[in-house]
Backbone as JSON Lines, residues from 0, in Angstrom:
{"i":0,"aa":"F","n":[-4.0,14.62,-14.14],"ca":[-4.72,13.44,-13.71],"c":[-5.28,13.65,-12.31]}
{"i":1,"aa":"R","n":[-6.18,12.82,-11.95],"ca":[-6.86,12.9,-10.66],"c":[-6.11,12.1,-9.59]}
{"i":2,"aa":"R","n":[-5.76,12.75,-8.5],"ca":[-5.11,12.06,-7.36],"c":[-6.2,11.51,-6.46]}
{"i":3,"aa":"V","n":[-6.05,10.26,-6.08],"ca":[-7.02,9.6,-5.22],"c":[-6.32,9.11,-3.97]}
{"i":4,"aa":"L","n":[-6.93,9.35,-2.84],"ca":[-6.36,8.85,-1.59],"c":[-6.86,7.45,-1.33]}
{"i":5,"aa":"F","n":[-5.95,6.6,-0.9],"ca":[-6.31,5.24,-0.53],"c":[-5.38,4.78,0.58]}
{"i":6,"aa":"R","n":[-5.78,3.77,1.29],"ca":[-4.94,3.17,2.34],"c":[-4.39,1.86,1.81]}
{"i":7,"aa":"S","n":[-3.16,1.55,2.21],"ca":[-2.61,0.27,1.8],"c":[-1.77,-0.34,2.93]}
{"i":8,"aa":"I","n":[-1.71,-1.66,2.9],"ca":[-0.94,-2.44,3.85],"c":[-0.21,-3.5,3.04]}
{"i":9,"aa":"S","n":[1.06,-3.71,3.33],"ca":[1.83,-4.71,2.62],"c":[2.63,-5.54,3.62]}
{"i":10,"aa":"V","n":[2.64,-6.85,3.44],"ca":[3.37,-7.77,4.32],"c":[4.17,-8.73,3.45]}
{"i":11,"aa":"T","n":[5.44,-8.92,3.81],"ca":[6.3,-9.82,3.06],"c":[6.87,-10.88,3.99]}
{"i":12,"aa":"E","n":[6.89,-12.11,3.51],"ca":[7.51,-13.22,4.23],"c":[8.29,-14.03,3.22]}
{"i":13,"aa":"G","n":[9.62,-13.98,3.31],"ca":[10.45,-14.65,2.3],"c":[10.19,-14.01,0.95]}
{"i":14,"aa":"E","n":[9.83,-14.84,-0.01],"ca":[9.53,-14.33,-1.35],"c":[8.05,-14.08,-1.57]}
{"i":15,"aa":"Q","n":[7.25,-14.3,-0.55],"ca":[5.8,-14.1,-0.65],"c":[5.43,-12.7,-0.16]}
{"i":16,"aa":"E","n":[4.52,-12.06,-0.84],"ca":[4.04,-10.73,-0.44],"c":[2.54,-10.67,-0.62]}
{"i":17,"aa":"I","n":[1.89,-10.02,0.31],"ca":[0.46,-9.72,0.14],"c":[0.3,-8.22,0.38]}
{"i":18,"aa":"A","n":[-0.43,-7.59,-0.47],"ca":[-0.68,-6.16,-0.35],"c":[-2.18,-5.92,-0.43]}
{"i":19,"aa":"L","n":[-2.7,-5.16,0.49],"ca":[-4.12,-4.8,0.5],"c":[-4.22,-3.3,0.33]}
{"i":20,"aa":"S","n":[-5.14,-2.87,-0.47],"ca":[-5.4,-1.44,-0.58],"c":[-6.9,-1.2,-0.49]}
{"i":21,"aa":"Y","n":[-7.24,-0.13,0.15],"ca":[-8.64,0.24,0.38],"c":[-8.93,1.53,-0.38]}
{"i":22,"aa":"W","n":[-9.93,1.51,-1.21],"ca":[-10.28,2.63,-2.09],"c":[-11.68,3.12,-1.77]}
{"i":23,"aa":"P","n":[-11.95,4.4,-2.03],"ca":[-13.29,4.93,-1.74],"c":[-14.38,4.38,-2.67]}
{"i":24,"aa":"D","n":[-13.99,4.04,-3.91],"ca":[-14.97,3.52,-4.87],"c":[-14.25,2.88,-6.06]}
{"i":25,"aa":"E","n":[-14.99,2.18,-6.88],"ca":[-14.4,1.49,-8.02],"c":[-13.85,2.46,-9.07]}
{"i":26,"aa":"A","n":[-14.48,3.61,-9.22],"ca":[-13.99,4.61,-10.17],"c":[-12.58,5.07,-9.8]}
{"i":27,"aa":"S","n":[-12.3,5.15,-8.51],"ca":[-10.96,5.54,-8.05],"c":[-9.92,4.48,-8.42]}
{"i":28,"aa":"I","n":[-10.29,3.22,-8.32],"ca":[-9.38,2.13,-8.7],"c":[-9.08,2.22,-10.19]}
{"i":29,"aa":"K","n":[-10.09,2.4,-10.99],"ca":[-9.92,2.49,-12.44],"c":[-9.07,3.69,-12.83]}
{"i":30,"aa":"A","n":[-9.27,4.82,-12.17],"ca":[-8.48,6.03,-12.46],"c":[-7.01,5.79,-12.12]}
{"i":31,"aa":"W","n":[-6.74,5.15,-10.99],"ca":[-5.37,4.84,-10.6],"c":[-4.7,3.91,-11.6]}
{"i":32,"aa":"K","n":[-5.44,2.91,-12.04],"ca":[-4.9,1.93,-12.99],"c":[-4.5,2.58,-14.31]}
{"i":33,"aa":"E","n":[-5.14,3.65,-14.67],"ca":[-4.86,4.33,-15.94],"c":[-3.77,5.4,-15.84]}
{"i":34,"aa":"Q","n":[-3.32,5.75,-14.64],"ca":[-2.29,6.78,-14.49],"c":[-0.97,6.32,-15.1]}
{"i":35,"aa":"A","n":[-0.31,7.22,-15.81],"ca":[0.94,6.9,-16.49],"c":[2.01,6.42,-15.5]}
{"i":36,"aa":"E","n":[2.14,7.08,-14.36],"ca":[3.14,6.68,-13.36],"c":[2.9,5.24,-12.91]}
{"i":37,"aa":"H","n":[1.66,4.92,-12.67],"ca":[1.34,3.57,-12.21],"c":[1.63,2.55,-13.3]}
{"i":38,"aa":"R","n":[1.34,2.88,-14.52],"ca":[1.58,1.93,-15.62],"c":[3.07,1.63,-15.76]}
{"i":39,"aa":"V","n":[3.91,2.67,-15.59],"ca":[5.37,2.46,-15.65],"c":[5.81,1.57,-14.49]}
{"i":40,"aa":"A","n":[5.35,1.87,-13.28],"ca":[5.7,1.07,-12.1],"c":[5.23,-0.37,-12.27]}
{"i":41,"aa":"Q","n":[4.06,-0.55,-12.82],"ca":[3.52,-1.9,-13.04],"c":[4.41,-2.68,-14.0]}
{"i":42,"aa":"Q","n":[4.84,-2.05,-15.07],"ca":[5.71,-2.71,-16.05],"c":[7.05,-3.08,-15.43]}
{"i":43,"aa":"L","n":[7.63,-2.16,-14.64],"ca":[8.9,-2.44,-13.96],"c":[8.74,-3.62,-12.99]}
{"i":44,"aa":"G","n":[7.62,-3.67,-12.29],"ca":[7.35,-4.77,-11.37],"c":[7.28,-6.1,-12.09]}
{"i":45,"aa":"K","n":[6.63,-6.11,-13.24],"ca":[6.51,-7.35,-14.02],"c":[7.88,-7.81,-14.52]}
{"i":46,"aa":"Q","n":[8.73,-6.85,-14.9],"ca":[10.04,-7.19,-15.47],"c":[11.07,-7.57,-14.4]}
{"i":47,"aa":"G","n":[11.0,-6.94,-13.22],"ca":[12.09,-7.1,-12.28],"c":[11.79,-7.76,-10.96]}
{"i":48,"aa":"W","n":[10.54,-7.76,-10.51],"ca":[10.26,-8.23,-9.17],"c":[9.34,-9.44,-9.11]}
{"i":49,"aa":"Y","n":[8.31,-9.44,-9.9],"ca":[7.28,-10.46,-9.74],"c":[7.3,-11.48,-10.86]}
{"i":50,"aa":"K","n":[7.48,-12.74,-10.49],"ca":[7.36,-13.83,-11.47],"c":[5.89,-14.09,-11.75]}
{"i":51,"aa":"H","n":[5.1,-13.93,-10.7],"ca":[3.65,-14.17,-10.79],"c":[2.95,-13.22,-9.83]}
{"i":52,"aa":"Y","n":[1.82,-12.73,-10.22],"ca":[1.02,-11.93,-9.31],"c":[-0.45,-12.15,-9.63]}
{"i":53,"aa":"K","n":[-1.27,-11.84,-8.66],"ca":[-2.71,-12.01,-8.81],"c":[-3.38,-10.79,-8.19]}
{"i":54,"aa":"V","n":[-4.35,-10.23,-8.86],"ca":[-5.11,-9.1,-8.35],"c":[-6.56,-9.54,-8.19]}
{"i":55,"aa":"E","n":[-7.11,-9.28,-7.02],"ca":[-8.52,-9.54,-6.78],"c":[-9.15,-8.25,-6.28]}
{"i":56,"aa":"V","n":[-10.23,-7.85,-6.88],"ca":[-10.97,-6.66,-6.44],"c":[-12.22,-7.16,-5.73]}
{"i":57,"aa":"V","n":[-12.33,-6.8,-4.48],"ca":[-13.45,-7.29,-3.67],"c":[-14.13,-6.13,-2.96]}
{"i":58,"aa":"K","n":[-15.32,-6.37,-2.52],"ca":[-16.08,-5.37,-1.77],"c":[-16.31,-5.89,-0.36]}
{"i":59,"aa":"I","n":[-15.98,-5.06,0.62],"ca":[-16.2,-5.44,2.02],"c":[-17.66,-5.19,2.35]}
{"i":60,"aa":"L","n":[-18.34,-6.24,2.72],"ca":[-19.76,-6.12,3.06],"c":[-19.96,-5.76,4.52]}
{"i":61,"aa":"R","n":[-19.06,-6.23,5.37],"ca":[-19.16,-6.0,6.79],"c":[-17.75,-6.02,7.36]}
{"i":62,"aa":"S","n":[-17.51,-5.21,8.39],"ca":[-16.21,-5.17,9.03],"c":[-16.38,-5.14,10.53]}
{"i":63,"aa":"Y","n":[-15.56,-5.92,11.24],"ca":[-15.63,-5.99,12.69],"c":[-14.27,-5.7,13.28]}
{"i":64,"aa":"S","n":[-14.23,-5.12,14.45],"ca":[-12.99,-4.97,15.2],"c":[-13.34,-4.97,16.68]}
{"i":65,"aa":"G","n":[-12.35,-5.21,17.49],"ca":[-12.62,-5.26,18.93],"c":[-11.53,-4.58,19.73]}
{"i":66,"aa":"N","n":[-11.92,-4.02,20.82],"ca":[-10.98,-3.4,21.76],"c":[-11.42,-3.73,23.17]}
């Protein structure tokens, strides 16, 4: 399978968690979703950790930062 590099950030507060991941392109997201390892981890997450989850795929149109 194809390994894809991506960046991710995860923050947890109590029982709430938000995770952001940044991918180079949509094809990389689709390839990751189809990987056998990921599918097993996803199933374990559904069975043991998450009562509810939501996935949103968005495109960043503009990004700002300051120093």
